[in-house]
Structure formats: structure tokens, C-alpha cells
Amino acid sequence: MDFDLGERAFTTLLGPSGCGKTTILRLIGGFERPSAGRILLDGRPIDADPPERRPVNTVFQSYALFPHMNVFDNVAFSLTLRSGTGDIAAKVARALDAVHMGEFTNRFPNELSGGQQQRVAVARAMVAEPRLLLLDEPLSALDRKMRAHLQVELKDLQRRLGIAFVYVTHDQEEAFALSDIIMVMNAGRIVQAGAPQEIYRRPASTFVADFIGGASLVSGHILSATADRAIIRTALGTFEAPARPAFTQGEPAVLVLRPESLAPGRVGEAVPATVRHVTYAGQDFTVEAEAHGVVLRFAAQEAPEPGATVPLAVLGHKAFVTAA
């Protein structure tokens, strides 16, 4: 793979377990050596440098704080191993103030909440002023409410620090909440990279469409196409929608339907679908229905009964056509 990281950007590696996300982080951090190719930071090769000589630090999933050291000593630890680090106390104070932990210098990790430990881990990683901060699923062990809270804190921290973050997760909601750029990975390859809105609205493949948001995928053939739109014939009917890449007539393709791409329609003018499953999602219900062998997911204000037939209109302007 070949990619660049934007300076001061929050870049997320997103993909299923085993796709290579953590391996990339370990290669950048120096914990693994590449078998081929180069890793450049600011134009300088760093792949031969050991981890301690790279201007890169890592926040691990477990935070890896030393339990026998207080907050100050945990953050100061890396500075004590280096010569010429200047006033260690002042640097530690600045790092802790940046993560709003300046009052907790004398506390030990077991006296801190999970969120506070995470902030200390970030302070320890940033105290040496790295050019790049790597984060390997640091929120995965936390409950949903704490994760949401720390996502906001992490993004705010990254903006205030003004350094590049590379974040690893398999949680797409987390990736969308944090990222400037998302790199979707599958089987050791980056299959699409772009802003969260682009990844969601214009998936480059059926894998991305299915992995991001659990879209309904409807196979079909192209009847006609322009540079950025296509008319596709499917088992559900014929629809016009935005498209990528440019298609040719007769080419197989897939219509990507997100829940917002479907809406209740008039009987006789919409696709009749049989309700299979209904779950309560808070403000509304998530409904799974089947039409012509295709599973469709949509939101409803009121819950239909399983087995009921509901007419669904496909909103072409909210759908997308991608490669089969």
C-alpha cells in the first residue's frame, strides 16, 4: 500500500479485525520492520530507526500506564531516558494541562477513571512533542457513554495540539465522529480513502458500501450512464442515481440503498416488501423487509407487524450506483 498522512489531520484506519490496521500502526511506530518499501516522515526515511529514535509515539489500547508510578512520573518517564530534554517538570506540566489533568499529578492509575487514564496516556505520548501520534483502539474497553465523551475530548485535543493523529478502530461510528480522513481497509489493502461524508455517500465498492452503514445492495445492469450518474435496472425496478466510476451500457453494477434511500410509497407505485424484523432504535424503528429476494433496511415512525407488506419508494437521489 502507498499513502500519505496529512499534517495536523486526524486519519483513521477502519476495517474488520485482521485486515492489517494494527500492523500499519506498528510499522509506523517501529515495532515491526517492513519487508519491502520505505516509511518516510517529513521526507526522511525512518524504517531503519528503532521506536525510541522516531518522532512518533503510541497510545495503546490498554493505556500501558505504570501502576507503581503517579501521574507525573508516568508522563515524565520517556523524558528521563533522554538527554537534553530541558526542564522536565515544565514539559510535564504543559502536557498535563493540555489534557486537563494538571490537578492529578500525585495520583496513581488505580485512583483514576478510565477516561482520566486515557488522557494521561495521551499526555505521556505527546510530552516529547512527536510529529505523529498513533492510537490503537484506545477507547475499545470503555462503555458507550464514556466512549462518546472521550471521542469529543480526543478530537478537541487533536485540534488544540495541532499534530497528526493516526487512529485505529473497527467501529465506524467512532471513525465518523473523529476523522478528517478515513482509510477503509480489507485484507491488507486500503480499498477507499476520503472524508467521512464521501465514504458514506459514495462507496467505491460493494465491500465499503456493506461495511459502512450496512447498506442494502441490489444487483443490476446499467441501461445508460454519464460521468457521474447512471440508470440501473434491478429486480426492484429501474432507477437513476449518482454513480462512480463511469459505467458503460450493459455493465453489471450495484444499487446502494441506505435507510434514508427508502421511504413509504403508494401501493401500485412502490416496491412491495414483506417485513421480517423490527427493532426499536430510540427516535424511530429500524425495519428489515424483503422484496424480490433483496433485504431492505429503513426507518419507520411506527412499527409494522412482522409479515406485513409495506410499499417502499426508492429515492434515487439518495441512492448510489457502484461497481459490482
PDB file of C-alpha atoms in Angstrom:
ATOM      1  CA  MET A   1       0.000   0.000   0.000  1.00  0.00           C
ATOM      2  CA  ASP A   2       1.017   3.579  -0.582  1.00  0.00           C
ATOM      3  CA  PHE A   3      -0.492   6.556   1.222  1.00  0.00           C
ATOM      4  CA  ASP A   4       0.277   9.978   2.677  1.00  0.00           C
ATOM      5  CA  LEU A   5      -0.831  11.343   6.040  1.00  0.00           C
ATOM      6  CA  GLY A   6      -1.964  14.941   6.158  1.00  0.00           C
ATOM      7  CA  GLU A   7      -0.149  17.209   8.566  1.00  0.00           C
ATOM      8  CA  ARG A   8      -2.433  18.107  11.507  1.00  0.00           C
ATOM      9  CA  ALA A   9      -5.095  15.733  10.173  1.00  0.00           C
ATOM     10  CA  PHE A  10      -6.993  13.104  12.138  1.00  0.00           C
ATOM     11  CA  THR A  11      -6.671   9.980   9.966  1.00  0.00           C
ATOM     12  CA  THR A  12      -8.466   6.760  10.878  1.00  0.00           C
ATOM     13  CA  LEU A  13      -7.698   3.235   9.685  1.00  0.00           C
ATOM     14  CA  LEU A  14     -11.079   1.487   9.632  1.00  0.00           C
ATOM     15  CA  GLY A  15     -11.753  -2.124   8.811  1.00  0.00           C
ATOM     16  CA  PRO A  16     -12.684  -5.577  10.131  1.00  0.00           C
ATOM     17  CA  SER A  17     -10.498  -7.464  12.572  1.00  0.00           C
ATOM     18  CA  GLY A  18      -7.397  -8.930  10.939  1.00  0.00           C
ATOM     19  CA  CYS A  19      -7.313  -6.559   7.959  1.00  0.00           C
ATOM     20  CA  GLY A  20      -3.919  -5.056   8.880  1.00  0.00           C
ATOM     21  CA  LYS A  21      -4.770  -1.857  10.770  1.00  0.00           C
ATOM     22  CA  THR A  22      -2.587  -2.504  13.817  1.00  0.00           C
ATOM     23  CA  THR A  23       0.227  -3.852  11.644  1.00  0.00           C
ATOM     24  CA  ILE A  24       0.403  -0.494   9.847  1.00  0.00           C
ATOM     25  CA  LEU A  25       0.497   1.289  13.192  1.00  0.00           C
ATOM     26  CA  ARG A  26       3.293  -0.994  14.397  1.00  0.00           C
ATOM     27  CA  LEU A  27       5.261  -0.393  11.191  1.00  0.00           C
ATOM     28  CA  ILE A  28       4.980   3.392  11.573  1.00  0.00           C
ATOM     29  CA  GLY A  29       5.829   3.178  15.276  1.00  0.00           C
ATOM     30  CA  GLY A  30       8.862   0.954  14.687  1.00  0.00           C
ATOM     31  CA  PHE A  31       7.607  -2.166  16.457  1.00  0.00           C
ATOM     32  CA  GLU A  32       7.624  -4.082  13.152  1.00  0.00           C
ATOM     33  CA  ARG A  33      10.081  -3.818  10.253  1.00  0.00           C
ATOM     34  CA  PRO A  34       8.748  -3.616   6.677  1.00  0.00           C
ATOM     35  CA  SER A  35       9.837  -6.478   4.419  1.00  0.00           C
ATOM     36  CA  ALA A  36       9.849  -4.068   1.466  1.00  0.00           C
ATOM     37  CA  GLY A  37       9.266  -0.380   0.742  1.00  0.00           C
ATOM     38  CA  ARG A  38      10.058   2.735   2.773  1.00  0.00           C
ATOM     39  CA  ILE A  39       8.424   4.758   5.530  1.00  0.00           C
ATOM     40  CA  LEU A  40       9.137   8.480   5.279  1.00  0.00           C
ATOM     41  CA  LEU A  41       8.424  11.168   7.857  1.00  0.00           C
ATOM     42  CA  ASP A  42       8.891  14.744   6.653  1.00  0.00           C
ATOM     43  CA  GLY A  43      10.714  13.255   3.663  1.00  0.00           C
ATOM     44  CA  ARG A  44      13.245  11.349   5.776  1.00  0.00           C
ATOM     45  CA  PRO A  45      13.347   7.513   5.842  1.00  0.00           C
ATOM     46  CA  ILE A  46      12.616   6.202   9.340  1.00  0.00           C
ATOM     47  CA  ASP A  47      12.064   2.489   8.679  1.00  0.00           C
ATOM     48  CA  ALA A  48      15.561   1.613   9.981  1.00  0.00           C
ATOM     49  CA  ASP A  49      15.176   3.701  13.162  1.00  0.00           C
ATOM     50  CA  PRO A  50      14.222   1.973  16.436  1.00  0.00           C
ATOM     51  CA  PRO A  51      10.984   3.156  18.084  1.00  0.00           C
ATOM     52  CA  GLU A  52      12.746   5.379  20.629  1.00  0.00           C
ATOM     53  CA  ARG A  53      14.503   7.337  17.885  1.00  0.00           C
ATOM     54  CA  ARG A  54      11.373   8.093  15.871  1.00  0.00           C
ATOM     55  CA  PRO A  55       9.423  11.342  16.476  1.00  0.00           C
ATOM     56  CA  VAL A  56       6.353   9.122  16.823  1.00  0.00           C
ATOM     57  CA  ASN A  57       4.525   7.970  19.954  1.00  0.00           C
ATOM     58  CA  THR A  58       1.781   5.415  20.521  1.00  0.00           C
ATOM     59  CA  VAL A  59      -1.265   5.307  22.808  1.00  0.00           C
ATOM     60  CA  PHE A  60      -2.074   1.645  23.319  1.00  0.00           C
ATOM     61  CA  GLN A  61      -5.458   0.003  23.827  1.00  0.00           C
ATOM     62  CA  SER A  62      -4.611  -0.797  27.461  1.00  0.00           C
ATOM     63  CA  TYR A  63      -3.045   2.681  28.058  1.00  0.00           C
ATOM     64  CA  ALA A  64       0.016   0.818  29.497  1.00  0.00           C
ATOM     65  CA  LEU A  65       0.455   3.182  32.446  1.00  0.00           C
ATOM     66  CA  PHE A  66       2.953   2.103  35.106  1.00  0.00           C
ATOM     67  CA  PRO A  67       0.825   1.215  38.171  1.00  0.00           C
ATOM     68  CA  HIS A  68       3.632   1.961  40.659  1.00  0.00           C
ATOM     69  CA  MET A  69       4.172   5.493  39.302  1.00  0.00           C
ATOM     70  CA  ASN A  70       1.999   8.525  39.870  1.00  0.00           C
ATOM     71  CA  VAL A  71       0.666  10.631  37.010  1.00  0.00           C
ATOM     72  CA  PHE A  72       3.672  12.975  36.956  1.00  0.00           C
ATOM     73  CA  ASP A  73       6.216  10.137  36.827  1.00  0.00           C
ATOM     74  CA  ASN A  74       4.254   8.258  34.175  1.00  0.00           C
ATOM     75  CA  VAL A  75       4.268  11.283  31.888  1.00  0.00           C
ATOM     76  CA  ALA A  76       7.899  12.164  32.678  1.00  0.00           C
ATOM     77  CA  PHE A  77       9.217   8.642  32.142  1.00  0.00           C
ATOM     78  CA  SER A  78      10.241   8.956  28.487  1.00  0.00           C
ATOM     79  CA  LEU A  79      11.950  12.300  29.141  1.00  0.00           C
ATOM     80  CA  THR A  80      14.087  10.820  31.915  1.00  0.00           C
ATOM     81  CA  LEU A  81      15.528   8.328  29.406  1.00  0.00           C
ATOM     82  CA  ARG A  82      16.736  11.044  27.049  1.00  0.00           C
ATOM     83  CA  SER A  83      19.499  13.584  27.312  1.00  0.00           C
ATOM     84  CA  GLY A  84      18.965  17.254  26.524  1.00  0.00           C
ATOM     85  CA  THR A  85      15.233  17.254  27.282  1.00  0.00           C
ATOM     86  CA  GLY A  86      15.415  20.540  29.203  1.00  0.00           C
ATOM     87  CA  ASP A  87      13.102  21.325  32.095  1.00  0.00           C
ATOM     88  CA  ILE A  88      11.223  18.041  32.567  1.00  0.00           C
ATOM     89  CA  ALA A  89       8.830  19.447  35.179  1.00  0.00           C
ATOM     90  CA  ALA A  90       7.750  22.288  32.881  1.00  0.00           C
ATOM     91  CA  LYS A  91       7.203  19.938  29.926  1.00  0.00           C
ATOM     92  CA  VAL A  92       5.155  17.515  32.026  1.00  0.00           C
ATOM     93  CA  ALA A  93       3.060  20.383  33.384  1.00  0.00           C
ATOM     94  CA  ARG A  94       2.321  21.647  29.866  1.00  0.00           C
ATOM     95  CA  ALA A  95       1.358  18.167  28.665  1.00  0.00           C
ATOM     96  CA  LEU A  96      -0.957  17.550  31.617  1.00  0.00           C
ATOM     97  CA  ASP A  97      -2.547  20.981  31.286  1.00  0.00           C
ATOM     98  CA  ALA A  98      -3.233  20.250  27.616  1.00  0.00           C
ATOM     99  CA  VAL A  99      -5.324  17.207  28.572  1.00  0.00           C
ATOM    100  CA  HIS A 100      -6.877  18.902  31.633  1.00  0.00           C
ATOM    101  CA  MET A 101      -5.092  16.641  34.113  1.00  0.00           C
ATOM    102  CA  GLY A 102      -2.843  19.183  35.831  1.00  0.00           C
ATOM    103  CA  GLU A 103      -4.552  18.688  39.201  1.00  0.00           C
ATOM    104  CA  PHE A 104      -3.868  14.957  39.300  1.00  0.00           C
ATOM    105  CA  THR A 105      -0.054  14.814  39.233  1.00  0.00           C
ATOM    106  CA  ASN A 106       0.221  12.867  42.509  1.00  0.00           C
ATOM    107  CA  ARG A 107      -2.477  10.314  41.812  1.00  0.00           C
ATOM    108  CA  PHE A 108      -1.788   6.738  40.781  1.00  0.00           C
ATOM    109  CA  PRO A 109      -3.507   4.976  37.826  1.00  0.00           C
ATOM    110  CA  ASN A 110      -5.796   2.954  40.118  1.00  0.00           C
ATOM    111  CA  GLU A 111      -7.117   6.235  41.529  1.00  0.00           C
ATOM    112  CA  LEU A 112      -8.207   7.493  38.101  1.00  0.00           C
ATOM    113  CA  SER A 113     -11.264   6.789  35.970  1.00  0.00           C
ATOM    114  CA  GLY A 114     -10.867   5.143  32.573  1.00  0.00           C
ATOM    115  CA  GLY A 115     -11.225   8.497  30.864  1.00  0.00           C
ATOM    116  CA  GLN A 116      -8.610  10.097  33.081  1.00  0.00           C
ATOM    117  CA  GLN A 117      -6.179   7.238  32.436  1.00  0.00           C
ATOM    118  CA  GLN A 118      -6.711   7.703  28.714  1.00  0.00           C
ATOM    119  CA  ARG A 119      -5.848  11.389  28.979  1.00  0.00           C
ATOM    120  CA  VAL A 120      -2.704  10.604  30.968  1.00  0.00           C
ATOM    121  CA  ALA A 121      -1.687   8.104  28.278  1.00  0.00           C
ATOM    122  CA  VAL A 122      -2.126  10.822  25.646  1.00  0.00           C
ATOM    123  CA  ALA A 123      -0.102  13.295  27.753  1.00  0.00           C
ATOM    124  CA  ARG A 124       2.707  10.768  28.123  1.00  0.00           C
ATOM    125  CA  ALA A 125       2.710  10.173  24.379  1.00  0.00           C
ATOM    126  CA  MET A 126       2.765  13.890  23.496  1.00  0.00           C
ATOM    127  CA  VAL A 127       5.213  15.166  26.147  1.00  0.00           C
ATOM    128  CA  ALA A 128       8.191  14.531  23.860  1.00  0.00           C
ATOM    129  CA  GLU A 129       6.472  16.624  21.148  1.00  0.00           C
ATOM    130  CA  PRO A 130       6.140  13.909  18.487  1.00  0.00           C
ATOM    131  CA  ARG A 131       5.377  14.731  14.878  1.00  0.00           C
ATOM    132  CA  LEU A 132       2.837  11.915  14.811  1.00  0.00           C
ATOM    133  CA  LEU A 133       0.608  10.334  17.459  1.00  0.00           C
ATOM    134  CA  LEU A 134      -0.619   6.762  16.926  1.00  0.00           C
ATOM    135  CA  LEU A 135      -3.702   5.481  18.775  1.00  0.00           C
ATOM    136  CA  ASP A 136      -4.547   1.766  18.709  1.00  0.00           C
ATOM    137  CA  GLU A 137      -8.240   1.403  19.661  1.00  0.00           C
ATOM    138  CA  PRO A 138      -7.730   3.328  22.935  1.00  0.00           C
ATOM    139  CA  LEU A 139     -11.473   3.514  23.669  1.00  0.00           C
ATOM    140  CA  SER A 140     -12.479  -0.078  22.950  1.00  0.00           C
ATOM    141  CA  ALA A 141     -12.612  -1.171  26.606  1.00  0.00           C
ATOM    142  CA  LEU A 142     -14.924   1.675  27.685  1.00  0.00           C
ATOM    143  CA  ASP A 143     -18.717   1.764  27.898  1.00  0.00           C
ATOM    144  CA  ARG A 144     -20.724   3.532  25.204  1.00  0.00           C
ATOM    145  CA  LYS A 145     -21.345   6.731  27.185  1.00  0.00           C
ATOM    146  CA  MET A 146     -17.684   7.104  28.159  1.00  0.00           C
ATOM    147  CA  ARG A 147     -16.580   6.380  24.581  1.00  0.00           C
ATOM    148  CA  ALA A 148     -18.818   9.143  23.231  1.00  0.00           C
ATOM    149  CA  HIS A 149     -17.471  11.573  25.830  1.00  0.00           C
ATOM    150  CA  LEU A 150     -13.841  10.751  25.107  1.00  0.00           C
ATOM    151  CA  GLN A 151     -14.350  10.931  21.343  1.00  0.00           C
ATOM    152  CA  VAL A 152     -15.238  14.595  21.774  1.00  0.00           C
ATOM    153  CA  GLU A 153     -12.253  15.124  24.072  1.00  0.00           C
ATOM    154  CA  LEU A 154      -9.841  13.386  21.690  1.00  0.00           C
ATOM    155  CA  LYS A 155     -10.937  15.397  18.682  1.00  0.00           C
ATOM    156  CA  ASP A 156     -10.748  18.631  20.664  1.00  0.00           C
ATOM    157  CA  LEU A 157      -7.302  17.661  21.951  1.00  0.00           C
ATOM    158  CA  GLN A 158      -6.035  16.917  18.460  1.00  0.00           C
ATOM    159  CA  ARG A 159      -7.190  20.320  17.233  1.00  0.00           C
ATOM    160  CA  ARG A 160      -5.515  22.085  20.169  1.00  0.00           C
ATOM    161  CA  LEU A 161      -2.244  20.178  19.793  1.00  0.00           C
ATOM    162  CA  GLY A 162      -2.100  20.722  16.042  1.00  0.00           C
ATOM    163  CA  ILE A 163      -0.332  17.409  15.340  1.00  0.00           C
ATOM    164  CA  ALA A 164      -1.298  14.493  13.140  1.00  0.00           C
ATOM    165  CA  PHE A 165      -3.204  11.599  14.735  1.00  0.00           C
ATOM    166  CA  VAL A 166      -3.466   8.127  13.211  1.00  0.00           C
ATOM    167  CA  TYR A 167      -6.288   6.199  14.857  1.00  0.00           C
ATOM    168  CA  VAL A 168      -7.157   2.512  14.533  1.00  0.00           C
ATOM    169  CA  THR A 169     -10.705   1.238  15.024  1.00  0.00           C
ATOM    170  CA  HIS A 170     -13.223  -1.238  13.651  1.00  0.00           C
ATOM    171  CA  ASP A 171     -16.106   0.936  14.902  1.00  0.00           C
ATOM    172  CA  GLN A 172     -17.477   3.005  12.016  1.00  0.00           C
ATOM    173  CA  GLU A 173     -19.453   5.367  14.267  1.00  0.00           C
ATOM    174  CA  GLU A 174     -16.239   6.195  16.099  1.00  0.00           C
ATOM    175  CA  ALA A 175     -14.398   6.728  12.818  1.00  0.00           C
ATOM    176  CA  PHE A 176     -17.110   9.084  11.557  1.00  0.00           C
ATOM    177  CA  ALA A 177     -17.148  11.064  14.811  1.00  0.00           C
ATOM    178  CA  LEU A 178     -13.381  11.646  14.891  1.00  0.00           C
ATOM    179  CA  SER A 179     -11.889  11.642  11.435  1.00  0.00           C
ATOM    180  CA  ASP A 180     -10.857  14.152   8.830  1.00  0.00           C
ATOM    181  CA  ILE A 181      -9.838  11.249   6.597  1.00  0.00           C
ATOM    182  CA  ILE A 182     -10.919   7.599   6.783  1.00  0.00           C
ATOM    183  CA  MET A 183      -8.923   4.817   5.120  1.00  0.00           C
ATOM    184  CA  VAL A 184     -11.145   1.744   4.783  1.00  0.00           C
ATOM    185  CA  MET A 185      -9.076  -1.436   4.816  1.00  0.00           C
ATOM    186  CA  ASN A 186      -9.784  -5.001   3.748  1.00  0.00           C
ATOM    187  CA  ALA A 187      -7.383  -7.953   3.588  1.00  0.00           C
ATOM    188  CA  GLY A 188      -4.251  -5.831   3.893  1.00  0.00           C
ATOM    189  CA  ARG A 189      -5.273  -3.193   1.360  1.00  0.00           C
ATOM    190  CA  ILE A 190      -6.724   0.299   1.516  1.00  0.00           C
ATOM    191  CA  VAL A 191      -9.876  -0.027  -0.580  1.00  0.00           C
ATOM    192  CA  GLN A 192     -11.034   3.589  -0.224  1.00  0.00           C
ATOM    193  CA  ALA A 193      -9.746   6.755   1.411  1.00  0.00           C
ATOM    194  CA  GLY A 194     -11.616  10.030   1.803  1.00  0.00           C
ATOM    195  CA  ALA A 195     -13.657  12.266   4.068  1.00  0.00           C
ATOM    196  CA  PRO A 196     -16.365  10.507   6.126  1.00  0.00           C
ATOM    197  CA  GLN A 197     -19.171  12.004   4.014  1.00  0.00           C
ATOM    198  CA  GLU A 198     -17.576  10.737   0.805  1.00  0.00           C
ATOM    199  CA  ILE A 199     -17.036   7.240   2.216  1.00  0.00           C
ATOM    200  CA  TYR A 200     -20.673   7.050   3.300  1.00  0.00           C
ATOM    201  CA  ARG A 201     -22.370   8.640   0.293  1.00  0.00           C
ATOM    202  CA  ARG A 202     -20.080   7.390  -2.477  1.00  0.00           C
ATOM    203  CA  PRO A 203     -18.648   3.979  -1.563  1.00  0.00           C
ATOM    204  CA  ALA A 204     -16.064   2.791  -4.078  1.00  0.00           C
ATOM    205  CA  SER A 205     -17.056  -0.884  -3.858  1.00  0.00           C
ATOM    206  CA  THR A 206     -19.695  -3.231  -2.509  1.00  0.00           C
ATOM    207  CA  PHE A 207     -17.366  -4.076   0.404  1.00  0.00           C
ATOM    208  CA  VAL A 208     -17.215  -0.425   1.500  1.00  0.00           C
ATOM    209  CA  ALA A 209     -20.955   0.034   0.975  1.00  0.00           C
ATOM    210  CA  ASP A 210     -21.761  -3.014   3.094  1.00  0.00           C
ATOM    211  CA  PHE A 211     -19.156  -2.350   5.808  1.00  0.00           C
ATOM    212  CA  ILE A 212     -20.091   1.313   6.211  1.00  0.00           C
ATOM    213  CA  GLY A 213     -23.643   1.595   7.427  1.00  0.00           C
ATOM    214  CA  GLY A 214     -24.832  -1.863   6.435  1.00  0.00           C
ATOM    215  CA  ALA A 215     -26.383  -0.755   3.149  1.00  0.00           C
ATOM    216  CA  SER A 216     -28.840  -2.815   1.137  1.00  0.00           C
ATOM    217  CA  LEU A 217     -27.109  -3.914  -2.076  1.00  0.00           C
ATOM    218  CA  VAL A 218     -29.222  -4.552  -5.172  1.00  0.00           C
ATOM    219  CA  SER A 219     -27.538  -6.097  -8.214  1.00  0.00           C
ATOM    220  CA  GLY A 220     -28.420  -4.877 -11.694  1.00  0.00           C
ATOM    221  CA  HIS A 221     -27.187  -3.766 -15.130  1.00  0.00           C
ATOM    222  CA  ILE A 222     -26.519  -0.297 -16.478  1.00  0.00           C
ATOM    223  CA  LEU A 223     -29.004   0.948 -19.086  1.00  0.00           C
ATOM    224  CA  SER A 224     -27.216   4.264 -19.649  1.00  0.00           C
ATOM    225  CA  ALA A 225     -24.674   6.439 -17.851  1.00  0.00           C
ATOM    226  CA  THR A 226     -22.935   9.800 -17.795  1.00  0.00           C
ATOM    227  CA  ALA A 227     -19.724  10.719 -15.978  1.00  0.00           C
ATOM    228  CA  ASP A 228     -21.399  10.839 -12.560  1.00  0.00           C
ATOM    229  CA  ARG A 229     -24.889   9.333 -12.936  1.00  0.00           C
ATOM    230  CA  ALA A 230     -26.365   6.064 -14.134  1.00  0.00           C
ATOM    231  CA  ILE A 231     -29.688   4.418 -14.884  1.00  0.00           C
ATOM    232  CA  ILE A 232     -29.685   0.890 -13.490  1.00  0.00           C
ATOM    233  CA  ARG A 233     -32.208  -1.927 -13.983  1.00  0.00           C
ATOM    234  CA  THR A 234     -32.663  -4.172 -10.944  1.00  0.00           C
ATOM    235  CA  ALA A 235     -35.120  -6.726  -9.607  1.00  0.00           C
ATOM    236  CA  LEU A 236     -36.779  -3.864  -7.712  1.00  0.00           C
ATOM    237  CA  GLY A 237     -37.200  -1.737 -10.848  1.00  0.00           C
ATOM    238  CA  THR A 238     -35.258   0.814 -12.893  1.00  0.00           C
ATOM    239  CA  PHE A 239     -33.703   3.776 -11.107  1.00  0.00           C
ATOM    240  CA  GLU A 240     -31.470   6.768 -11.818  1.00  0.00           C
ATOM    241  CA  ALA A 241     -28.867   7.651  -9.189  1.00  0.00           C
ATOM    242  CA  PRO A 242     -25.421   9.222  -8.718  1.00  0.00           C
ATOM    243  CA  ALA A 243     -22.693   6.795  -9.760  1.00  0.00           C
ATOM    244  CA  ARG A 244     -18.984   6.070  -9.601  1.00  0.00           C
ATOM    245  CA  PRO A 245     -16.971   5.039 -11.531  1.00  0.00           C
ATOM    246  CA  ALA A 246     -18.144   5.935 -15.051  1.00  0.00           C
ATOM    247  CA  PHE A 247     -20.110   2.957 -16.379  1.00  0.00           C
ATOM    248  CA  THR A 248     -20.810   1.611 -19.840  1.00  0.00           C
ATOM    249  CA  GLN A 249     -24.145   0.320 -21.112  1.00  0.00           C
ATOM    250  CA  GLY A 250     -24.834  -3.286 -20.132  1.00  0.00           C
ATOM    251  CA  GLU A 251     -22.173  -3.351 -17.413  1.00  0.00           C
ATOM    252  CA  PRO A 252     -23.103  -5.126 -14.153  1.00  0.00           C
ATOM    253  CA  ALA A 253     -23.387  -2.749 -11.187  1.00  0.00           C
ATOM    254  CA  VAL A 254     -24.909  -2.495  -7.725  1.00  0.00           C
ATOM    255  CA  LEU A 255     -27.503  -0.047  -6.413  1.00  0.00           C
ATOM    256  CA  VAL A 256     -26.581   1.005  -2.855  1.00  0.00           C
ATOM    257  CA  LEU A 257     -29.598   1.777  -0.689  1.00  0.00           C
ATOM    258  CA  ARG A 258     -29.089   3.333   2.738  1.00  0.00           C
ATOM    259  CA  PRO A 259     -32.065   3.505   5.140  1.00  0.00           C
ATOM    260  CA  GLU A 260     -32.621   7.135   4.073  1.00  0.00           C
ATOM    261  CA  SER A 261     -32.819   5.954   0.424  1.00  0.00           C
ATOM    262  CA  LEU A 262     -36.168   4.279   1.143  1.00  0.00           C
ATOM    263  CA  ALA A 263     -39.480   5.849   2.139  1.00  0.00           C
ATOM    264  CA  PRO A 264     -43.105   4.724   2.400  1.00  0.00           C
ATOM    265  CA  GLY A 265     -44.765   4.837  -1.039  1.00  0.00           C
ATOM    266  CA  ARG A 266     -48.143   4.391  -2.668  1.00  0.00           C
ATOM    267  CA  VAL A 267     -49.478   0.938  -3.335  1.00  0.00           C
ATOM    268  CA  GLY A 268     -49.039   0.174  -7.034  1.00  0.00           C
ATOM    269  CA  GLU A 269     -46.280   2.760  -7.447  1.00  0.00           C
ATOM    270  CA  ALA A 270     -43.743   1.417  -4.939  1.00  0.00           C
ATOM    271  CA  VAL A 271     -41.939  -1.867  -4.284  1.00  0.00           C
ATOM    272  CA  PRO A 272     -43.986  -4.205  -2.058  1.00  0.00           C
ATOM    273  CA  ALA A 273     -41.765  -5.581   0.717  1.00  0.00           C
ATOM    274  CA  THR A 274     -42.510  -8.136   3.439  1.00  0.00           C
ATOM    275  CA  VAL A 275     -41.473  -7.137   6.956  1.00  0.00           C
ATOM    276  CA  ARG A 276     -39.081  -9.650   8.534  1.00  0.00           C
ATOM    277  CA  HIS A 277     -37.785  -7.934  11.647  1.00  0.00           C
ATOM    278  CA  VAL A 278     -38.384  -4.721  13.629  1.00  0.00           C
ATOM    279  CA  THR A 279     -36.139  -3.215  16.307  1.00  0.00           C
ATOM    280  CA  TYR A 280     -36.653  -0.097  18.405  1.00  0.00           C
ATOM    281  CA  ALA A 281     -33.875   2.440  17.748  1.00  0.00           C
ATOM    282  CA  GLY A 282     -34.877   5.262  20.082  1.00  0.00           C
ATOM    283  CA  GLN A 283     -36.445   8.005  17.973  1.00  0.00           C
ATOM    284  CA  ASP A 284     -37.843   5.518  15.467  1.00  0.00           C
ATOM    285  CA  PHE A 285     -37.879   1.855  14.463  1.00  0.00           C
ATOM    286  CA  THR A 286     -35.400   0.051  12.239  1.00  0.00           C
ATOM    287  CA  VAL A 287     -37.279  -2.246   9.877  1.00  0.00           C
ATOM    288  CA  GLU A 288     -35.846  -5.101   7.848  1.00  0.00           C
ATOM    289  CA  ALA A 289     -38.006  -6.221   4.953  1.00  0.00           C
ATOM    290  CA  GLU A 290     -37.587  -8.430   1.881  1.00  0.00           C
ATOM    291  CA  ALA A 291     -38.566  -7.721  -1.712  1.00  0.00           C
ATOM    292  CA  HIS A 292     -37.652  -9.939  -4.684  1.00  0.00           C
ATOM    293  CA  GLY A 293     -35.055 -11.715  -2.558  1.00  0.00           C
ATOM    294  CA  VAL A 294     -33.399  -8.436  -1.517  1.00  0.00           C
ATOM    295  CA  VAL A 295     -33.172  -7.426   2.154  1.00  0.00           C
ATOM    296  CA  LEU A 296     -34.065  -3.740   2.630  1.00  0.00           C
ATOM    297  CA  ARG A 297     -33.481  -1.713   5.805  1.00  0.00           C
ATOM    298  CA  PHE A 298     -35.354   1.509   6.516  1.00  0.00           C
ATOM    299  CA  ALA A 299     -36.561   3.675   9.388  1.00  0.00           C
ATOM    300  CA  ALA A 300     -40.218   3.988  10.393  1.00  0.00           C
ATOM    301  CA  GLN A 301     -42.041   6.172  12.918  1.00  0.00           C
ATOM    302  CA  GLU A 302     -44.437   3.335  13.743  1.00  0.00           C
ATOM    303  CA  ALA A 303     -43.552  -0.351  13.915  1.00  0.00           C
ATOM    304  CA  PRO A 304     -45.175  -2.552  11.249  1.00  0.00           C
ATOM    305  CA  GLU A 305     -46.010  -6.129  12.202  1.00  0.00           C
ATOM    306  CA  PRO A 306     -43.640  -8.887  11.022  1.00  0.00           C
ATOM    307  CA  GLY A 307     -45.176 -10.490   7.947  1.00  0.00           C
ATOM    308  CA  ALA A 308     -46.963  -7.300   6.888  1.00  0.00           C
ATOM    309  CA  THR A 309     -46.483  -5.923   3.374  1.00  0.00           C
ATOM    310  CA  VAL A 310     -45.248  -2.334   3.115  1.00  0.00           C
ATOM    311  CA  PRO A 311     -44.845  -0.344  -0.140  1.00  0.00           C
ATOM    312  CA  LEU A 312     -41.380   1.229  -0.373  1.00  0.00           C
ATOM    313  CA  ALA A 313     -40.335   4.001  -2.742  1.00  0.00           C
ATOM    314  CA  VAL A 314     -36.675   4.170  -3.759  1.00  0.00           C
ATOM    315  CA  LEU A 315     -35.337   7.747  -3.582  1.00  0.00           C
ATOM    316  CA  GLY A 316     -32.838   7.752  -6.429  1.00  0.00           C
ATOM    317  CA  HIS A 317     -31.124  10.994  -5.438  1.00  0.00           C
ATOM    318  CA  LYS A 318     -30.239   9.431  -2.050  1.00  0.00           C
ATOM    319  CA  ALA A 319     -29.051   6.146  -3.541  1.00  0.00           C
ATOM    320  CA  PHE A 320     -25.733   5.394  -5.253  1.00  0.00           C
ATOM    321  CA  VAL A 321     -24.518   3.106  -8.031  1.00  0.00           C
ATOM    322  CA  THR A 322     -21.147   1.415  -7.540  1.00  0.00           C
ATOM    323  CA  ALA A 323     -19.126  -1.338  -9.185  1.00  0.00           C
ATOM    324  CA  ALA A 324     -20.371  -4.908  -8.791  1.00  0.00           C
TER     325      ALA A 324
END
